[in-house]
mmCIF file of C-alpha atoms in Angstrom:
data_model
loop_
_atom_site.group_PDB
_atom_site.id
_atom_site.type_symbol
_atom_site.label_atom_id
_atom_site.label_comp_id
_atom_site.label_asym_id
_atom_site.label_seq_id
_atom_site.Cartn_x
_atom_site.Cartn_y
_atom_site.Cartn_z
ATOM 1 C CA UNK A 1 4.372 -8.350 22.643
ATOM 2 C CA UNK A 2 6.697 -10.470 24.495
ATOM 3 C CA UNK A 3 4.040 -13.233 23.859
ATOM 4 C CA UNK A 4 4.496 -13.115 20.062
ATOM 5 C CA UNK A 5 8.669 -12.735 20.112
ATOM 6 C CA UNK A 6 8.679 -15.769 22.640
ATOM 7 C CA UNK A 7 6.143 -17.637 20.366
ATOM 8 C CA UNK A 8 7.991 -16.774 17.012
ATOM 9 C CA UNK A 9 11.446 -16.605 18.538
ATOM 10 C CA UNK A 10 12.085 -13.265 17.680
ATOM 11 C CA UNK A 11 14.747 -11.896 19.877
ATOM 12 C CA UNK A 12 18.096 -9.457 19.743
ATOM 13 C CA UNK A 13 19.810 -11.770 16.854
ATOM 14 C CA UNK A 14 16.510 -11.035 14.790
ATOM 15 C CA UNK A 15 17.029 -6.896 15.823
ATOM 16 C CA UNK A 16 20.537 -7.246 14.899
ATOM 17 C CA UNK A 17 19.907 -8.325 11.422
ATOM 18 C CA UNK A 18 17.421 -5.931 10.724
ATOM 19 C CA UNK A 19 19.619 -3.266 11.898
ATOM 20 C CA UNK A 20 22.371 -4.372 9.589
ATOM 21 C CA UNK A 21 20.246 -4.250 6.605
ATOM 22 C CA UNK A 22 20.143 -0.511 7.161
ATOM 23 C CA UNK A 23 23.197 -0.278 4.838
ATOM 24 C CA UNK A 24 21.269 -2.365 1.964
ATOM 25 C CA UNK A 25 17.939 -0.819 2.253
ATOM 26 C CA UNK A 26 18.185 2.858 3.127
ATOM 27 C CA UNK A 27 19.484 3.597 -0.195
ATOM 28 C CA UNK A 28 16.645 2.093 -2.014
ATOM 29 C CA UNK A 29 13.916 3.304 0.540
ATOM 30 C CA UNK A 30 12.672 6.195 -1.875
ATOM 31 C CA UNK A 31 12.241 3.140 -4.860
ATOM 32 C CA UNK A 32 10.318 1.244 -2.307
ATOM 33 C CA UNK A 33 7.862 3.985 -1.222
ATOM 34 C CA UNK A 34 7.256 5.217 -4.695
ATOM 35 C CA UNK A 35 6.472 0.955 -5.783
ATOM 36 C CA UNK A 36 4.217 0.890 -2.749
ATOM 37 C CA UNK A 37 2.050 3.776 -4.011
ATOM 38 C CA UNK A 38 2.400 2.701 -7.784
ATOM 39 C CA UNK A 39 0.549 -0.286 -6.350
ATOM 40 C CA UNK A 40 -1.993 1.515 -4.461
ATOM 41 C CA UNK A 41 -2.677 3.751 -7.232
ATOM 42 C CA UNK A 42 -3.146 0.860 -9.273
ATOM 43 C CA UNK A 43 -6.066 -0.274 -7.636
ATOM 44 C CA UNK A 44 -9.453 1.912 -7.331
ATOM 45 C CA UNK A 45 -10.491 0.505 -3.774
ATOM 46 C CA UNK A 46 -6.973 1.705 -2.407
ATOM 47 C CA UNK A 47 -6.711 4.777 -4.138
ATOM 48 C CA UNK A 48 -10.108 5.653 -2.971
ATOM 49 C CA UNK A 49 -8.976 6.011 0.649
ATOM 50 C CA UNK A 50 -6.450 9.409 -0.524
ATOM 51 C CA UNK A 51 -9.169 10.371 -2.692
ATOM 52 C CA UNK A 52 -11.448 10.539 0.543
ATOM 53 C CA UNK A 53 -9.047 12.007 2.266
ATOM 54 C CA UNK A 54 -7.975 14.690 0.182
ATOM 55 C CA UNK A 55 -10.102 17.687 1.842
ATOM 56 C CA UNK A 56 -7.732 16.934 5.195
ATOM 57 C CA UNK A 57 -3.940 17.479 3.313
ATOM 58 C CA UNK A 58 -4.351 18.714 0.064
ATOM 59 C CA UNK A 59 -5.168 22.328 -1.125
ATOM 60 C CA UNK A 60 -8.063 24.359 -2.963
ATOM 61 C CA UNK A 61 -7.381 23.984 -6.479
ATOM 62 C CA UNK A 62 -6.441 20.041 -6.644
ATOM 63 C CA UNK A 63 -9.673 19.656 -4.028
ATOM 64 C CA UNK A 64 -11.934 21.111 -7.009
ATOM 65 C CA UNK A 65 -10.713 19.738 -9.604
ATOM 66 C CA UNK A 66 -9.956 16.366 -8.489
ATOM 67 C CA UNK A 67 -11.817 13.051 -9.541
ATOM 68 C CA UNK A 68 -11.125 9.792 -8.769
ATOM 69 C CA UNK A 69 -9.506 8.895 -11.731
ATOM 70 C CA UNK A 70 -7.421 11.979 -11.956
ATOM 71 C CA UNK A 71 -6.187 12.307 -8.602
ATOM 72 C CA UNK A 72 -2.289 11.474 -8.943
ATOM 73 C CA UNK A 73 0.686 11.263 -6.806
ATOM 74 C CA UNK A 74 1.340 14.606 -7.158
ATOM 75 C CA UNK A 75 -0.721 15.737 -4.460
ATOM 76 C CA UNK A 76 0.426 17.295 -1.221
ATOM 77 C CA UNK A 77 -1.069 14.483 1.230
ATOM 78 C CA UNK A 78 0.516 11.872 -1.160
ATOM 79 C CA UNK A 79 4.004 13.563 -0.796
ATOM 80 C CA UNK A 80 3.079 14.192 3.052
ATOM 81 C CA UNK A 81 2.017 9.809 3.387
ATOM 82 C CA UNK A 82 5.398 9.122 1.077
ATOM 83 C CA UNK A 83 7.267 11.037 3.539
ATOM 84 C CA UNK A 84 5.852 9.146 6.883
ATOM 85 C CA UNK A 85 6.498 5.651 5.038
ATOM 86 C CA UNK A 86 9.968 6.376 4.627
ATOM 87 C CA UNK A 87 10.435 7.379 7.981
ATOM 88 C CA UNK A 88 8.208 4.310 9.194
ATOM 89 C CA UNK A 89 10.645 1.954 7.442
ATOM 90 C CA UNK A 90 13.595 3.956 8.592
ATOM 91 C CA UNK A 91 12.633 3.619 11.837
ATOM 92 C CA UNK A 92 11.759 -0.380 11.589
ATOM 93 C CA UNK A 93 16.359 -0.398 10.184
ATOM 94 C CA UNK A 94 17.499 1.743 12.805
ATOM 95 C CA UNK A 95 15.869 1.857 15.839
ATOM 96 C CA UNK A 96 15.580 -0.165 19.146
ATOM 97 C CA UNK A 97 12.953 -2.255 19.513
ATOM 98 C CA UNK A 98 11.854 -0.978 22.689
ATOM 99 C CA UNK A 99 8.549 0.911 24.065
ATOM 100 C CA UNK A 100 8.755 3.504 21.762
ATOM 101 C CA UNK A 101 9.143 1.127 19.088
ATOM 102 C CA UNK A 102 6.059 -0.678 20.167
ATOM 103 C CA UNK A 103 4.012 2.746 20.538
ATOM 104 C CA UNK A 104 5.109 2.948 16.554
ATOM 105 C CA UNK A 105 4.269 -0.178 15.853
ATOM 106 C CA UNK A 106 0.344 0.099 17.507
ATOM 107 C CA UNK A 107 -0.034 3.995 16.121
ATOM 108 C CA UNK A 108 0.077 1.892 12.677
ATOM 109 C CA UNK A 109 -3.327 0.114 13.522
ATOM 110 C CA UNK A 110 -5.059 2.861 15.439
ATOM 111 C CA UNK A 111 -4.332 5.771 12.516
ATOM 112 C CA UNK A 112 -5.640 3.293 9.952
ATOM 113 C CA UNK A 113 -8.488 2.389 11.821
ATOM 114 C CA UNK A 114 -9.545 5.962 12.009
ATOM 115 C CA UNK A 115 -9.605 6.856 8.737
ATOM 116 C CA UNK A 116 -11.489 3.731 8.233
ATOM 117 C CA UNK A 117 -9.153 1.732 5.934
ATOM 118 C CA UNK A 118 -10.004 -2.008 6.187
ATOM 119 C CA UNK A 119 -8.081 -4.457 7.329
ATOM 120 C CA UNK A 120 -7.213 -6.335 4.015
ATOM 121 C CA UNK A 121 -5.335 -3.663 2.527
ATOM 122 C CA UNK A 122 -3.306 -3.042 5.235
ATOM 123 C CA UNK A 123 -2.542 -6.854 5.512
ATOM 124 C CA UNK A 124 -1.865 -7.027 1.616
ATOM 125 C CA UNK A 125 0.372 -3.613 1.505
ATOM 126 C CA UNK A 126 2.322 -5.496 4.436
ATOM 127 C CA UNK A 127 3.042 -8.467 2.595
ATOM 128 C CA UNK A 128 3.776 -6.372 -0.603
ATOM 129 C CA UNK A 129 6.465 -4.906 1.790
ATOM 130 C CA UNK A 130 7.860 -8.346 2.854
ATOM 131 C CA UNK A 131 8.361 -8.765 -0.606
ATOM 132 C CA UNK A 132 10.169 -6.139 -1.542
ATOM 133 C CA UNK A 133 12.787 -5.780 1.345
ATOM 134 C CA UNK A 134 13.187 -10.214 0.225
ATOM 135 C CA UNK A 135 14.095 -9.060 -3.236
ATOM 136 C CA UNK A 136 15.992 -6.357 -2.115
ATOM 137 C CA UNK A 137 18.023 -8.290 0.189
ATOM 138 C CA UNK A 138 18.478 -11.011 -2.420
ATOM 139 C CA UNK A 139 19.689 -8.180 -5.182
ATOM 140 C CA UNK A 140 22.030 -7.351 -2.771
ATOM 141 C CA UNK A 141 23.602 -10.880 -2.435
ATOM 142 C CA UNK A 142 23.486 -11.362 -5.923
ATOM 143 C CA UNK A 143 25.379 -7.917 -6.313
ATOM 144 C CA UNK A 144 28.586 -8.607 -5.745
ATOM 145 C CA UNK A 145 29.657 -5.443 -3.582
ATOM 146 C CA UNK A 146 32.288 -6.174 -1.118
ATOM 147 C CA UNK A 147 30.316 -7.265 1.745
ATOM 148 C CA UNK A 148 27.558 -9.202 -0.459
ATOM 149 C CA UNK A 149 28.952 -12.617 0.221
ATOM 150 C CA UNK A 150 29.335 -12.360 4.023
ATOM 151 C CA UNK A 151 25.399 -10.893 3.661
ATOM 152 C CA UNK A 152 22.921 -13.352 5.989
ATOM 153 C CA UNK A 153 20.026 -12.998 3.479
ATOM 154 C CA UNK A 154 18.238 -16.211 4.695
ATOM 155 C CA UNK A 155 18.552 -14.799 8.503
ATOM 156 C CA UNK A 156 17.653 -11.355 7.401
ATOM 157 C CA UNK A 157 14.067 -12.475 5.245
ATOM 158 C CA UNK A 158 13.617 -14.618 8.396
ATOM 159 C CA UNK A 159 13.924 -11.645 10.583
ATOM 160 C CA UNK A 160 11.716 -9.286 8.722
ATOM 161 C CA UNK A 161 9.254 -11.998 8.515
ATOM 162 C CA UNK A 162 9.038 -11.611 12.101
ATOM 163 C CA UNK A 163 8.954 -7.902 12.170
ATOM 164 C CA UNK A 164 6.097 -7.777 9.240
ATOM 165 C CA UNK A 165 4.087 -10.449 11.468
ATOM 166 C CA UNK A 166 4.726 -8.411 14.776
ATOM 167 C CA UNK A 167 3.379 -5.546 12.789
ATOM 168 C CA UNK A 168 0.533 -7.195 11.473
ATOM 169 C CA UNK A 169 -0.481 -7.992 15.113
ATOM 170 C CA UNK A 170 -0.378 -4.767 16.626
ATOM 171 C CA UNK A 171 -2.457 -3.665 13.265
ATOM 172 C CA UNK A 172 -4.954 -6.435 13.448
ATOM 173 C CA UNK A 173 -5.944 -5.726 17.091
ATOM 174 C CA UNK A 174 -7.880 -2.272 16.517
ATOM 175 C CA UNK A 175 -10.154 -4.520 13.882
ATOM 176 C CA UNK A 176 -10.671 -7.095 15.931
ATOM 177 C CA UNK A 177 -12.095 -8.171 19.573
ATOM 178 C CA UNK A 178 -9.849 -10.350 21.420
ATOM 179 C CA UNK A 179 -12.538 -11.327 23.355
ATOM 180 C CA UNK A 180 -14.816 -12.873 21.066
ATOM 181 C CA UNK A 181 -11.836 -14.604 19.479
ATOM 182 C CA UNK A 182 -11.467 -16.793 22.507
ATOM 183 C CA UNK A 183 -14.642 -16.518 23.407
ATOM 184 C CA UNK A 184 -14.650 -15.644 27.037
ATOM 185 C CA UNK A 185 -13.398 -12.891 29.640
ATOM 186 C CA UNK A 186 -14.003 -9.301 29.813
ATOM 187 C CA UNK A 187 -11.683 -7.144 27.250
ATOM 188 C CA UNK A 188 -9.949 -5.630 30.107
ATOM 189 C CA UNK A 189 -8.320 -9.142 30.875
ATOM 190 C CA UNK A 190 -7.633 -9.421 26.736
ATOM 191 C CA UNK A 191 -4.056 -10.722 26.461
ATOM 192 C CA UNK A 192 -4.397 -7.247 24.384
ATOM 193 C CA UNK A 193 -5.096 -4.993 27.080
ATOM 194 C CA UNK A 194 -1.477 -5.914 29.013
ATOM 195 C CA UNK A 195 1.168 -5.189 25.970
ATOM 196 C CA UNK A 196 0.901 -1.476 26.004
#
């Protein structure tokens, strides 16, 4: 980890912005989760992973009568995921960026991997994030609410940038094997294997 925030200069500055867009996007967190699963649901291959998981969170009735092209939003695990975004992005605004943070940050990888999503859609859904906290924080300038034109909205992309590629990192390393990446050493002495 410290690797990465030396390498991209992501340090307390970065934090600080992010923390002070709390203001600009908690309000508009529930209009973010609800585009990010308009956009899955738009998409077969991505809806496909709630379909296949529907036996796990949702009950009886929508389990029987479900197809692939019926099966909506409306369904408990959908509601249950919506709810664990929200608290994900929360999380990324508010708190320190500290162990626990990092234990967040990695549980995002390993979760995914279990369920067997691949790699691309978690990569994609990222970036679809990116741009939607950029063109939040850019409505906000554009707003003109009393703090709007004291709003760092080129630091505060910046920052997230960093945060979104951070994340990326600690996603991309339960699909990958750092060791055949640089082509030598055991995994145990995997740049990888000393973050956590």
């Amino acid at each position: 980890y410290q690797y990465i925030c030396d390498f991209i200069e992501f340090g307390e500055a970065d934090i600080a912005l992010v923390h002070a867009s709390a203001k600009i996007l908690a309000p508009r967190l529930t209009v973010l989760v609800d585009a990010v699963y308009d956009k899955l649901f738009s998409f077969d291959c991505t809806k496909r992973i709630f379909f296949g998981e529907r036996e796990k969170h949702d009950n009886a009735t929508d389990i029987a009568s479900s197809s692939l092209e019926n099966y909506d939003q409306n369904k408990p695990q959908i509601g249950m995921r919506k709810g664990a975004l929200k608290m994900y992005l929360t999380r990324l605004v508010t708190k320190p960026y500290d162990g626990t943070m990092l234990s967040v940050l990695d549980k995002m990888g390993s979760m995914h991997r279990i369920i067997k999503v691949e790699l691309i859609h978690l990569q994609i859904l990222l970036t679809f994030v990116q741009d939607a906290i950029t063109a939040e924080c850019f409505r906000y300038k554009k707003s003109g609410e009393p703090d709007a034109a004291d709003f760092d909205v080129e630091g505060t992309v910046r920052a997230f940038g960093k945060v979104i590629g951070i994340q990326n990192q600690f996603i991309s390393r339960w699909y990958e094997d750092p060791v055949s990446q640089c082509g030598h050493g055991a995994a145990t002495t995997s740049w990888w294997c000393t973050i956590l």
